[in-house]
Short mmCIF file of C-alpha atoms in Angstrom, two decimals:
data_model
loop_
_atom_site.label_atom_id
_atom_site.label_comp_id
_atom_site.label_asym_id
_atom_site.label_seq_id
_atom_site.Cartn_x
_atom_site.Cartn_y
_atom_site.Cartn_z
CA MET A 1 9.56 33.06 -4.08
CA SER A 2 7.89 35.86 -2.20
CA SER A 3 6.10 35.31 1.05
CA GLY A 4 2.76 36.88 1.91
CA GLY A 5 -0.03 36.49 4.39
CA PRO A 6 0.28 36.67 8.15
CA PRO A 7 3.73 36.58 9.71
CA GLN A 8 5.00 33.35 11.17
CA SER A 9 4.21 32.87 14.82
CA PRO A 10 7.28 32.51 17.03
CA ALA A 11 5.54 29.55 18.69
CA VAL A 12 5.77 27.40 15.54
CA ALA A 13 7.95 24.38 16.26
CA LYS A 14 10.10 22.88 13.53
CA MET A 15 11.65 19.44 13.20
CA GLU A 16 14.44 18.82 10.70
CA VAL A 17 14.52 15.23 9.46
CA ALA A 18 17.88 13.85 8.33
CA LEU A 19 17.45 11.78 5.15
CA GLU A 20 19.77 9.99 2.77
CA GLY A 21 19.83 11.34 -0.78
CA GLU A 22 17.37 13.79 -2.28
CA CYS A 23 13.90 14.09 -0.78
CA PRO A 24 11.29 15.52 -3.18
CA LEU A 25 9.21 16.70 -0.22
CA LEU A 26 9.76 20.36 0.69
CA ALA A 27 7.95 20.26 4.03
CA ALA A 28 5.03 18.83 5.96
CA THR A 29 2.87 20.94 8.25
CA PHE A 30 0.20 20.55 10.90
CA ALA A 31 -2.06 23.61 11.07
CA TYR A 32 -5.33 24.44 12.78
CA TRP A 33 -8.02 27.11 12.66
CA ASP A 34 -7.82 29.52 15.57
CA ASN A 35 -11.18 31.22 16.17
CA ILE A 36 -9.39 34.47 17.03
CA LEU A 37 -6.26 34.51 14.86
CA GLY A 38 -7.49 32.40 11.95
CA PRO A 39 -5.31 29.66 10.39
CA ARG A 40 -2.18 28.97 12.43
CA VAL A 41 0.69 26.56 11.87
CA HIS A 42 1.38 24.37 14.88
CA HIS A 43 4.34 22.32 13.60
CA ILE A 44 6.65 22.03 10.58
CA TRP A 45 8.62 18.97 9.46
CA ALA A 46 11.40 19.80 7.00
CA PRO A 47 13.76 17.29 5.37
CA LYS A 48 17.42 18.01 5.99
CA CYS A 49 18.87 17.35 2.55
CA ASP A 50 19.87 19.11 -0.66
CA HIS A 51 16.99 20.84 -2.43
CA LEU A 52 16.81 22.51 -5.80
CA VAL A 53 13.82 24.44 -4.46
CA PHE A 54 13.99 25.96 -1.01
CA LEU A 55 11.17 27.35 1.11
CA SER A 56 11.70 29.60 4.09
CA ASP A 57 9.70 28.94 7.25
CA GLY A 58 7.57 31.99 6.47
CA GLU A 59 6.73 30.66 3.02
CA VAL A 60 5.87 27.24 4.42
CA THR A 61 3.57 28.91 6.95
CA PHE A 62 1.87 30.94 4.23
CA LEU A 63 1.26 27.84 2.10
CA ALA A 64 -0.07 25.89 5.09
CA ASN A 65 -2.44 28.73 5.95
CA HIS A 66 -3.69 28.67 2.38
CA THR A 67 -5.08 25.15 2.84
CA LEU A 68 -7.28 26.16 5.80
CA ASN A 69 -8.74 29.33 4.29
CA GLY A 70 -12.43 28.74 3.61
CA GLU A 71 -12.67 25.74 5.95
CA ILE A 72 -14.41 27.65 8.75
CA LEU A 73 -17.83 26.59 7.39
CA ARG A 74 -16.72 23.03 6.71
CA SER A 75 -19.60 20.59 7.01
CA ALA A 76 -18.54 16.96 7.38
CA GLU A 77 -19.45 13.87 9.34
CA CYS A 78 -17.72 13.32 12.66
CA GLY A 79 -14.38 11.67 12.07
CA ALA A 80 -14.33 12.41 8.33
CA VAL A 81 -11.02 13.24 6.65
CA ASP A 82 -11.24 15.35 3.48
CA VAL A 83 -8.35 15.13 1.03
CA LYS A 84 -7.62 18.28 -0.98
CA PHE A 85 -5.06 18.68 -3.72
CA PHE A 86 -3.77 22.15 -4.51
CA VAL A 87 -1.57 23.10 -7.46
CA LEU A 88 -0.25 26.64 -6.96
CA ALA A 89 1.44 27.42 -10.23
CA GLU A 90 2.33 30.95 -9.13
CA LYS A 91 4.30 29.48 -6.21
CA GLY A 92 5.60 26.49 -8.14
CA VAL A 93 4.34 23.98 -5.55
CA ILE A 94 1.67 21.34 -5.00
CA ILE A 95 0.02 20.82 -1.62
CA VAL A 96 -1.76 17.66 -0.48
CA SER A 97 -3.86 18.53 2.54
CA LEU A 98 -5.93 16.27 4.79
CA ILE A 99 -8.63 18.30 6.59
CA PHE A 100 -10.18 16.93 9.79
CA ASP A 101 -11.75 18.00 13.08
CA GLY A 102 -9.99 17.57 16.38
CA GLU A 103 -9.66 19.01 19.86
CA LEU A 104 -6.58 21.17 20.38
CA LYS A 105 -5.89 23.18 23.51
CA GLY A 106 -9.35 22.30 24.84
CA ASP A 107 -11.28 23.62 21.83
CA LYS A 108 -12.71 21.86 18.81
CA ASN A 109 -10.71 22.95 15.78
CA THR A 110 -10.54 22.33 12.07
CA CYS A 111 -7.06 20.95 11.41
CA ALA A 112 -4.96 20.28 8.33
CA LEU A 113 -2.07 17.89 7.86
CA SER A 114 -0.30 18.89 4.65
CA VAL A 115 2.68 17.89 2.55
CA ILE A 116 4.29 20.37 0.16
CA LEU A 117 6.22 19.37 -2.96
CA PRO A 118 7.66 21.27 -5.95
CA GLN A 119 5.34 21.34 -8.94
CA THR A 120 8.11 19.67 -10.95
CA GLU A 121 7.60 16.53 -8.83
CA LEU A 122 3.92 16.17 -9.78
CA ALA A 123 4.46 13.26 -12.19
CA PHE A 124 6.66 11.50 -9.62
CA TYR A 125 4.20 11.96 -6.76
CA LEU A 126 0.86 11.11 -8.42
CA PRO A 127 1.36 7.29 -8.55
CA LEU A 128 2.26 7.39 -4.85
CA HIS A 129 -0.61 9.68 -3.86
CA ASN A 130 -3.03 6.99 -2.65
CA ILE A 131 -0.29 5.24 -0.66
CA CYS A 132 0.63 8.44 1.19
CA VAL A 133 -2.99 9.47 1.78
CA GLU A 134 -4.08 6.10 3.21
CA ARG A 135 -1.14 6.04 5.60
CA LEU A 136 -1.77 9.62 6.72
CA LYS A 137 -5.48 8.93 7.20
CA HIS A 138 -4.79 6.17 9.67
CA VAL A 139 -2.25 8.17 11.65
CA ILE A 140 -4.86 10.95 11.83
CA ARG A 141 -7.32 8.46 13.36
CA LYS A 142 -4.79 7.75 16.09
CA GLY A 143 -3.90 11.44 16.35
CA ARG A 144 -7.51 12.47 16.95
CA ILE A 145 -7.66 10.10 19.92
CA TRP A 146 -4.44 11.57 21.26
CA MET A 147 -5.86 15.10 20.81
CA GLN A 148 -9.13 14.14 22.53
CA LYS A 149 -7.16 12.90 25.54
CA GLY A 150 -4.98 16.02 25.60
CA TYR A 151 -1.79 14.27 24.55
CA ASN A 152 0.86 15.50 22.12
CA ILE A 153 -0.39 14.83 18.60
CA ILE A 154 2.94 15.78 17.02
CA SER A 155 4.61 12.68 18.43
CA VAL A 156 1.93 10.54 16.76
CA LEU A 157 2.02 12.33 13.41
CA SER A 158 5.81 12.10 13.30
CA LEU A 159 5.49 8.29 13.34
CA GLU A 160 4.09 8.45 9.79
CA ILE A 161 5.39 11.77 8.42
CA ILE A 162 9.05 10.78 8.81
CA PRO A 163 8.62 7.31 7.19
CA ILE A 164 6.74 8.92 4.28
CA MET A 165 9.66 11.32 3.78
CA GLU A 166 12.00 8.32 3.79
CA LEU A 167 9.69 6.48 1.37
CA LEU A 168 9.65 9.37 -1.12
CA ALA A 169 13.43 9.75 -0.87
CA SER A 170 13.94 6.01 -1.52
CA MET A 171 11.49 5.99 -4.44
CA LYS A 172 13.35 8.89 -6.01
CA THR A 173 16.43 6.73 -6.46
CA HIS A 174 15.24 3.10 -6.43
CA SER A 175 11.72 3.02 -7.89
CA VAL A 176 11.07 0.54 -10.68
CA PRO A 177 10.77 2.33 -14.05
CA GLU A 178 7.57 2.19 -16.10
CA ASP A 179 9.31 0.37 -18.95
CA ILE A 180 11.19 -2.79 -17.97
CA ASP A 181 13.53 -4.48 -20.42
CA ILE A 182 12.78 -8.19 -20.35
CA LYS A 183 16.53 -8.76 -20.73
CA ASP A 184 16.91 -7.66 -17.09
CA THR A 185 14.52 -10.35 -15.86
CA VAL A 186 14.43 -14.10 -15.39
CA LEU A 187 12.15 -14.44 -18.42
CA ASN A 188 15.11 -13.66 -20.71
CA ASP A 189 17.20 -16.62 -19.52
CA ASP A 190 17.89 -19.46 -21.94
CA ASP A 191 16.30 -21.85 -19.48
CA ILE A 192 15.38 -22.12 -15.81
CA GLY A 193 18.65 -22.88 -14.04
CA ASP A 194 19.59 -23.81 -10.52
CA SER A 195 19.52 -20.17 -9.40
CA CYS A 196 15.80 -19.98 -10.18
CA HIS A 197 14.37 -23.43 -10.77
CA GLU A 198 11.09 -23.84 -12.57
CA ASP A 199 8.90 -24.69 -9.58
CA PHE A 200 10.15 -21.66 -7.62
CA LEU A 201 9.50 -19.26 -10.51
CA HIS A 202 6.08 -20.79 -11.11
CA LYS A 203 5.05 -20.48 -7.44
CA ALA A 204 6.47 -16.94 -7.19
CA ILE A 205 4.59 -15.59 -10.21
CA SER A 206 1.41 -17.51 -9.41
CA SER A 207 1.28 -16.32 -5.79
CA HIS A 208 2.23 -12.80 -6.90
CA LEU A 209 -0.82 -12.73 -9.19
CA GLN A 210 -3.08 -14.32 -6.56
CA THR A 211 -2.20 -11.52 -4.09
CA CYS A 212 -3.16 -8.76 -6.55
CA GLY A 213 0.44 -8.11 -7.64
CA CYS A 214 1.79 -7.34 -4.15
CA SER A 215 5.02 -9.09 -3.16
CA ILE A 216 8.02 -8.77 -0.86
CA VAL A 217 11.31 -10.17 -2.19
CA VAL A 218 13.96 -10.76 0.48
CA GLY A 219 17.47 -12.17 0.22
CA SER A 220 21.18 -11.60 0.71
CA ASN A 221 22.16 -10.92 -2.93
CA PRO A 222 20.93 -7.50 -4.18
CA GLU A 223 21.34 -8.42 -7.85
CA LYS A 224 19.29 -11.59 -7.46
CA ILE A 225 16.62 -9.76 -5.48
CA ASN A 226 16.31 -7.01 -8.09
CA LYS A 227 16.11 -9.51 -10.94
CA ILE A 228 13.12 -11.18 -9.30
CA VAL A 229 11.59 -7.76 -8.49
CA ARG A 230 11.83 -6.73 -12.16
CA THR A 231 10.41 -10.10 -13.23
CA LEU A 232 7.35 -9.72 -10.98
CA CYS A 233 6.89 -6.11 -12.09
CA LEU A 234 6.47 -7.33 -15.67
CA PHE A 235 3.01 -8.48 -14.54
CA LEU A 236 2.04 -5.02 -13.25
CA THR A 237 0.76 -1.90 -15.00
CA PRO A 238 3.22 0.98 -15.64
CA THR A 239 1.64 2.97 -12.77
CA GLU A 240 1.94 0.02 -10.39
CA ARG A 241 5.59 -0.38 -11.34
CA ARG A 242 6.23 3.19 -10.24
CA CYS A 243 4.80 2.14 -6.86
CA SER A 244 7.41 -0.63 -6.63
CA ARG A 245 10.96 -0.39 -5.31
CA LEU A 246 14.24 -2.12 -6.03
CA CYS A 247 16.58 -3.35 -3.34
CA ARG A 248 19.42 -1.07 -2.21
CA ALA A 249 22.81 -2.77 -2.22
CA GLU A 250 24.37 -0.82 0.65
CA ALA A 251 21.73 -1.35 3.32
CA SER A 252 18.14 -2.48 3.42
CA PHE A 253 15.20 -0.13 3.22
CA ARG A 254 12.46 -0.53 5.79
CA TYR A 255 9.27 -2.28 4.72
CA ASP A 256 6.78 0.28 3.40
CA THR A 257 3.02 -0.24 3.49
CA GLY A 258 1.25 0.14 0.15
CA LEU A 259 4.03 -0.62 -2.34
CA PHE A 260 3.27 -3.33 -4.87
CA VAL A 261 6.68 -5.01 -5.08
CA GLN A 262 9.66 -4.20 -2.90
CA GLY A 263 13.08 -5.77 -2.56
CA LEU A 264 14.49 -6.00 0.97
CA LEU A 265 18.03 -6.99 1.93
CA LYS A 266 18.62 -9.32 4.87
CA ASP A 267 20.90 -8.21 7.69
CA SER A 268 24.29 -9.71 8.57
CA THR A 269 22.60 -12.53 10.47
CA GLY A 270 20.62 -13.55 7.37
CA SER A 271 17.22 -12.42 8.61
CA PHE A 272 14.70 -9.67 7.94
CA VAL A 273 11.93 -8.94 10.44
CA LEU A 274 8.73 -7.69 8.87
CA PRO A 275 6.59 -5.28 10.93
CA PHE A 276 3.26 -7.03 11.57
CA ARG A 277 1.04 -3.95 11.59
CA GLN A 278 2.52 -2.40 8.43
CA VAL A 279 2.12 -5.65 6.49
CA LEU A 280 -1.46 -6.09 7.71
CA TYR A 281 -2.35 -2.51 6.77
CA SER A 282 -1.45 -2.93 3.10
CA THR A 283 -4.37 -2.55 0.72
CA TYR A 284 -3.98 -6.07 -0.67
CA PRO A 285 -2.59 -9.32 0.76
CA THR A 286 1.10 -9.90 0.12
CA THR A 287 3.36 -12.67 -1.18
CA HIS A 288 6.65 -13.28 0.68
CA ILE A 289 9.49 -14.57 -1.55
CA ASP A 290 12.89 -15.57 -0.17
CA VAL A 291 15.43 -15.89 -3.01
CA ASP A 292 18.07 -17.44 -0.71
CA VAL A 293 16.08 -20.57 0.08
CA ASN A 294 13.57 -20.38 -2.82
CA THR A 295 10.46 -20.27 -0.63
CA VAL A 296 7.15 -18.63 -1.48
CA LYS A 297 4.47 -17.87 1.11
CA GLN A 298 1.34 -15.78 0.91
CA MET A 299 -1.24 -14.05 3.08
CA PRO A 300 -4.93 -15.09 3.10
CA PRO A 301 -7.13 -13.82 0.22
CA CYS A 302 -8.61 -10.35 0.05
CA HIS A 303 -11.81 -10.91 2.03
CA GLU A 304 -9.91 -12.47 4.95
CA HIS A 305 -7.16 -9.84 4.70
CA VAL A 306 -9.62 -6.95 4.84
CA TYR A 307 -11.44 -8.52 7.76
CA ASN A 308 -8.22 -9.02 9.74
CA GLN A 309 -7.11 -5.50 8.86
CA ARG A 310 -10.32 -3.79 9.99
CA ARG A 311 -10.59 -5.82 13.20
CA TYR A 312 -7.00 -5.03 14.12
CA MET A 313 -7.48 -1.33 13.33
CA ARG A 314 -10.49 -1.20 15.65
CA SER A 315 -8.59 -3.06 18.36
CA GLU A 316 -5.65 -0.69 18.03
CA LEU A 317 -7.77 2.44 18.23
CA SER A 318 -9.80 0.99 21.12
CA ALA A 319 -6.62 0.23 23.06
CA LEU A 320 -5.33 3.76 22.47
CA TRP A 321 -8.64 5.21 23.66
CA LYS A 322 -8.43 3.25 26.92
CA THR A 323 -4.97 4.57 27.83
CA ASP A 324 -4.63 6.65 30.99
CA SER A 325 -1.35 8.33 30.04
CA GLU A 326 0.84 8.88 26.98
CA GLU A 327 3.34 6.30 28.21
CA ASP A 328 0.83 3.45 28.64
CA ILE A 329 0.71 2.34 25.00
CA PRO A 330 2.96 4.18 22.53
CA PRO A 331 1.11 4.62 19.20
CA ASP A 332 3.68 2.49 17.35
CA THR A 333 3.25 -0.58 19.57
CA ILE A 334 1.67 -3.83 18.37
CA ILE A 335 -1.64 -4.21 20.17
CA HIS A 336 -2.34 -7.60 21.76
CA THR A 337 -6.04 -7.59 22.50
CA SER A 338 -7.87 -9.94 24.84
CA GLU A 339 -11.13 -9.49 22.95
CA THR A 340 -12.68 -12.02 20.59
CA PHE A 341 -10.17 -11.18 17.85
CA THR A 342 -6.54 -12.12 18.40
CA PRO A 343 -4.30 -11.52 15.36
CA ASP A 344 -2.11 -14.36 14.15
CA LEU A 345 1.40 -12.95 13.86
CA ASN A 346 2.32 -15.81 11.51
CA ILE A 347 0.31 -14.35 8.65
CA PHE A 348 2.33 -15.90 5.80
CA GLN A 349 1.38 -19.46 4.88
CA ASP A 350 2.38 -21.90 2.15
CA VAL A 351 0.73 -21.42 -1.23
CA ALA A 352 -2.29 -23.70 -0.96
CA HIS A 353 -3.50 -23.83 -4.57
CA ARG A 354 -1.65 -24.52 -7.81
CA ASP A 355 -2.75 -23.18 -11.18
CA THR A 356 -2.56 -24.04 -14.86
CA LEU A 357 -2.47 -20.50 -16.28
CA VAL A 358 1.00 -19.53 -15.05
CA LYS A 359 2.32 -23.11 -15.48
CA SER A 360 1.39 -23.09 -19.17
CA PHE A 361 2.80 -19.59 -19.61
CA ILE A 362 6.19 -20.54 -18.15
CA ASP A 363 6.37 -23.77 -20.14
CA GLU A 364 5.63 -21.94 -23.38
CA VAL A 365 7.59 -18.73 -22.89
CA PHE A 366 10.88 -20.63 -22.55
CA MET A 367 10.19 -22.40 -25.83
CA LEU A 368 10.63 -19.05 -27.56
CA LYS A 369 14.10 -17.90 -28.54
CA PRO A 370 15.54 -15.42 -25.98
CA GLY A 371 16.95 -12.05 -26.94
CA LEU A 372 14.09 -11.20 -29.32
CA SER A 373 10.80 -9.37 -28.76
CA LEU A 374 8.81 -12.60 -28.98
CA ARG A 375 8.79 -13.21 -25.25
CA SER A 376 7.65 -9.63 -24.52
CA THR A 377 4.81 -10.05 -27.01
CA PHE A 378 3.85 -13.40 -25.51
CA LEU A 379 3.81 -11.84 -22.03
CA ALA A 380 1.58 -9.00 -23.24
CA GLN A 381 -0.85 -11.53 -24.71
CA PHE A 382 -0.88 -13.49 -21.44
CA LEU A 383 -1.70 -10.37 -19.41
CA LEU A 384 -4.41 -9.43 -21.92
CA LEU A 385 -5.89 -12.91 -21.50
CA LEU A 386 -6.02 -12.52 -17.70
CA HIS A 387 -7.54 -9.07 -18.02
CA ARG A 388 -10.28 -10.34 -20.33
CA LYS A 389 -10.99 -13.29 -18.05
CA ALA A 390 -11.37 -10.84 -15.14
CA LEU A 391 -13.78 -8.66 -17.13
CA THR A 392 -15.75 -11.75 -18.13
CA LEU A 393 -15.94 -12.86 -14.50
CA LEU A 394 -17.21 -9.44 -13.43
CA LYS A 395 -19.85 -9.45 -16.16
CA TYR A 396 -20.90 -12.99 -15.21
CA ILE A 397 -21.37 -12.01 -11.57
CA GLU A 398 -23.11 -8.78 -12.52
CA ASP A 399 -25.66 -10.66 -14.65
CA ASP A 400 -26.13 -13.45 -12.11
CA THR A 401 -26.81 -11.03 -9.25
CA GLN A 402 -28.75 -8.46 -11.30
CA LYS A 403 -26.01 -5.88 -10.71
CA GLY A 404 -25.71 -6.64 -7.02
CA GLN A 405 -29.42 -6.77 -6.20
CA LYS A 406 -29.21 -10.46 -5.26
CA SER A 407 -26.56 -12.47 -3.42
CA PHE A 408 -24.17 -14.56 -5.45
CA ARG A 409 -24.82 -18.29 -5.00
CA SER A 410 -23.48 -20.06 -8.09
CA LEU A 411 -19.73 -20.26 -7.59
CA ARG A 412 -19.62 -23.82 -8.91
CA ASN A 413 -21.42 -22.75 -12.10
CA LEU A 414 -19.03 -19.80 -12.50
CA LYS A 415 -16.01 -22.07 -12.22
CA THR A 416 -17.43 -24.48 -14.79
CA ASP A 417 -18.72 -21.89 -17.25
CA LEU A 418 -15.55 -19.78 -17.22
CA ASP A 419 -13.15 -22.76 -17.16
CA LEU A 420 -11.79 -21.83 -13.73
CA THR A 421 -12.23 -25.17 -11.96
CA VAL A 422 -8.58 -25.16 -10.84
CA GLU A 423 -8.44 -23.18 -7.58
CA GLY A 424 -5.23 -21.35 -8.45
CA ASP A 425 -6.68 -20.16 -11.76
CA LEU A 426 -9.79 -18.87 -10.01
CA ASN A 427 -7.68 -17.05 -7.41
CA ILE A 428 -5.60 -15.33 -10.09
CA VAL A 429 -8.61 -14.14 -12.10
CA MET A 430 -10.43 -13.10 -8.91
CA ALA A 431 -7.39 -11.03 -7.89
CA PHE A 432 -7.36 -9.26 -11.27
CA ALA A 433 -11.09 -8.61 -10.92
CA GLU A 434 -10.64 -7.33 -7.35
CA LYS A 435 -8.36 -4.58 -8.61
CA LEU A 436 -10.98 -3.63 -11.19
CA ARG A 437 -13.89 -3.75 -8.74
CA GLY A 438 -12.87 -3.42 -5.09
CA GLY A 439 -14.80 -5.59 -2.62
CA LEU A 440 -15.47 -8.40 -5.09
CA HIS A 441 -14.06 -11.12 -2.82
CA SER A 442 -16.27 -10.14 0.09
CA PHE A 443 -19.32 -9.97 -2.17
CA VAL A 444 -18.74 -13.38 -3.79
CA PHE A 445 -18.00 -15.25 -0.59
CA GLY A 446 -21.03 -13.64 0.99
CA LYS A 447 -19.82 -13.34 4.59
CA PRO A 448 -18.99 -10.00 6.17
CA PHE A 449 -17.15 -11.80 8.96
CA TYR A 450 -14.03 -13.92 9.13
CA THR A 451 -13.82 -17.05 7.02
CA SER A 452 -11.00 -19.43 7.75
CA VAL A 453 -8.94 -21.19 5.11
CA GLN A 454 -10.99 -24.35 5.67
CA GLU A 455 -14.28 -22.47 5.22
CA ARG A 456 -12.95 -20.80 2.10
CA ASP A 457 -12.03 -24.16 0.60
CA ALA A 458 -15.47 -25.50 1.42
CA LEU A 459 -17.10 -22.54 -0.30
CA LEU A 460 -14.93 -22.96 -3.37
CA SER A 461 -15.96 -26.60 -3.71
CA PHE A 462 -19.63 -25.78 -4.18
#
């Protein structure tokens, strides 16, 4: 690969990140537009691992400069982050670049945070694109505050760049494949045994569906964890499965925000501590499944989850803005605010509502002979049924509200007309519909502010 463009500045700092296994990421860069010299690279992060494709620092600088060319006349709202996706076939790379405004060295600059991957990794990266972008967007929000106050933005960006490198490296070796053989799951067993009794499997699958297919599976036995992970992934789309990760037998991965299902190994003391902020920042609420003690807990539904998430984000950014020095509040610290919103660190609660949909499915699927394709076909029909119920629910709400022109006030009628009077059934179908039409929960429950579990139950009883 030939390098062109301006020569690399000797002031460019580079950080090599030691990773286990193969990292598909070639480099990450932070660049800015210099009004005198044009696009300049301020920092390079490079994974320290074996690569089939290698980029020199000069080539990385050239590719980073490429993303800022033409941005001098950028017109965007204050605080906006533009996401641009470049495929440079002549260089054999793809570049994902987040363009934003920030103050660097006392001047307002157009900046770009970019990740560079080989073009051969396009199919691998695309399912993970939204996860990476959302995480980088939030670290940019914190980074802009750090820049405004004259602090070192690289220390903030590294808090997310390095974990994303580790995420991509782990997904390269332990991601769940698109096609799952039902023989590798609990649904192929002759019957529900002591290792996975019926009530535990029912609660796990039901809560998994109620939380939009997002679950954490923790335990001490990697094989048992991965069997449950594969079982839950049967209820996801092929793309969502590629955003799920199996447990590693040697040592546990860290929890990663945005994955649908992930298996996590407990430490030698039999515990696994989940990071509060990362769990809260996931797109959807999450189910917590412990295969050692057969417990299932879940986060509040989508409208409460989004409310808690946004309030905590604002509190976090506000606390960072009020700092007087870089050492006051490190950007990776949990913020305890004294304002009206105080986050509850115990965000996982018992599954409050049972259902009939999953119960009937489990009862019937184990009546079929294992080892044949009958159970796979029955599962496909069950998922098709849930999908059609979700589409019907969306159409019902669309007609009742005249496509959103009126508020929705007939939840009791919806439950009766669509045969969703059981709360768990309604939660499952609502979760499917939420993934089809984001914001549905908030629209149906009609309150832009926090609704407690008790208020939610009261609303559902109307």
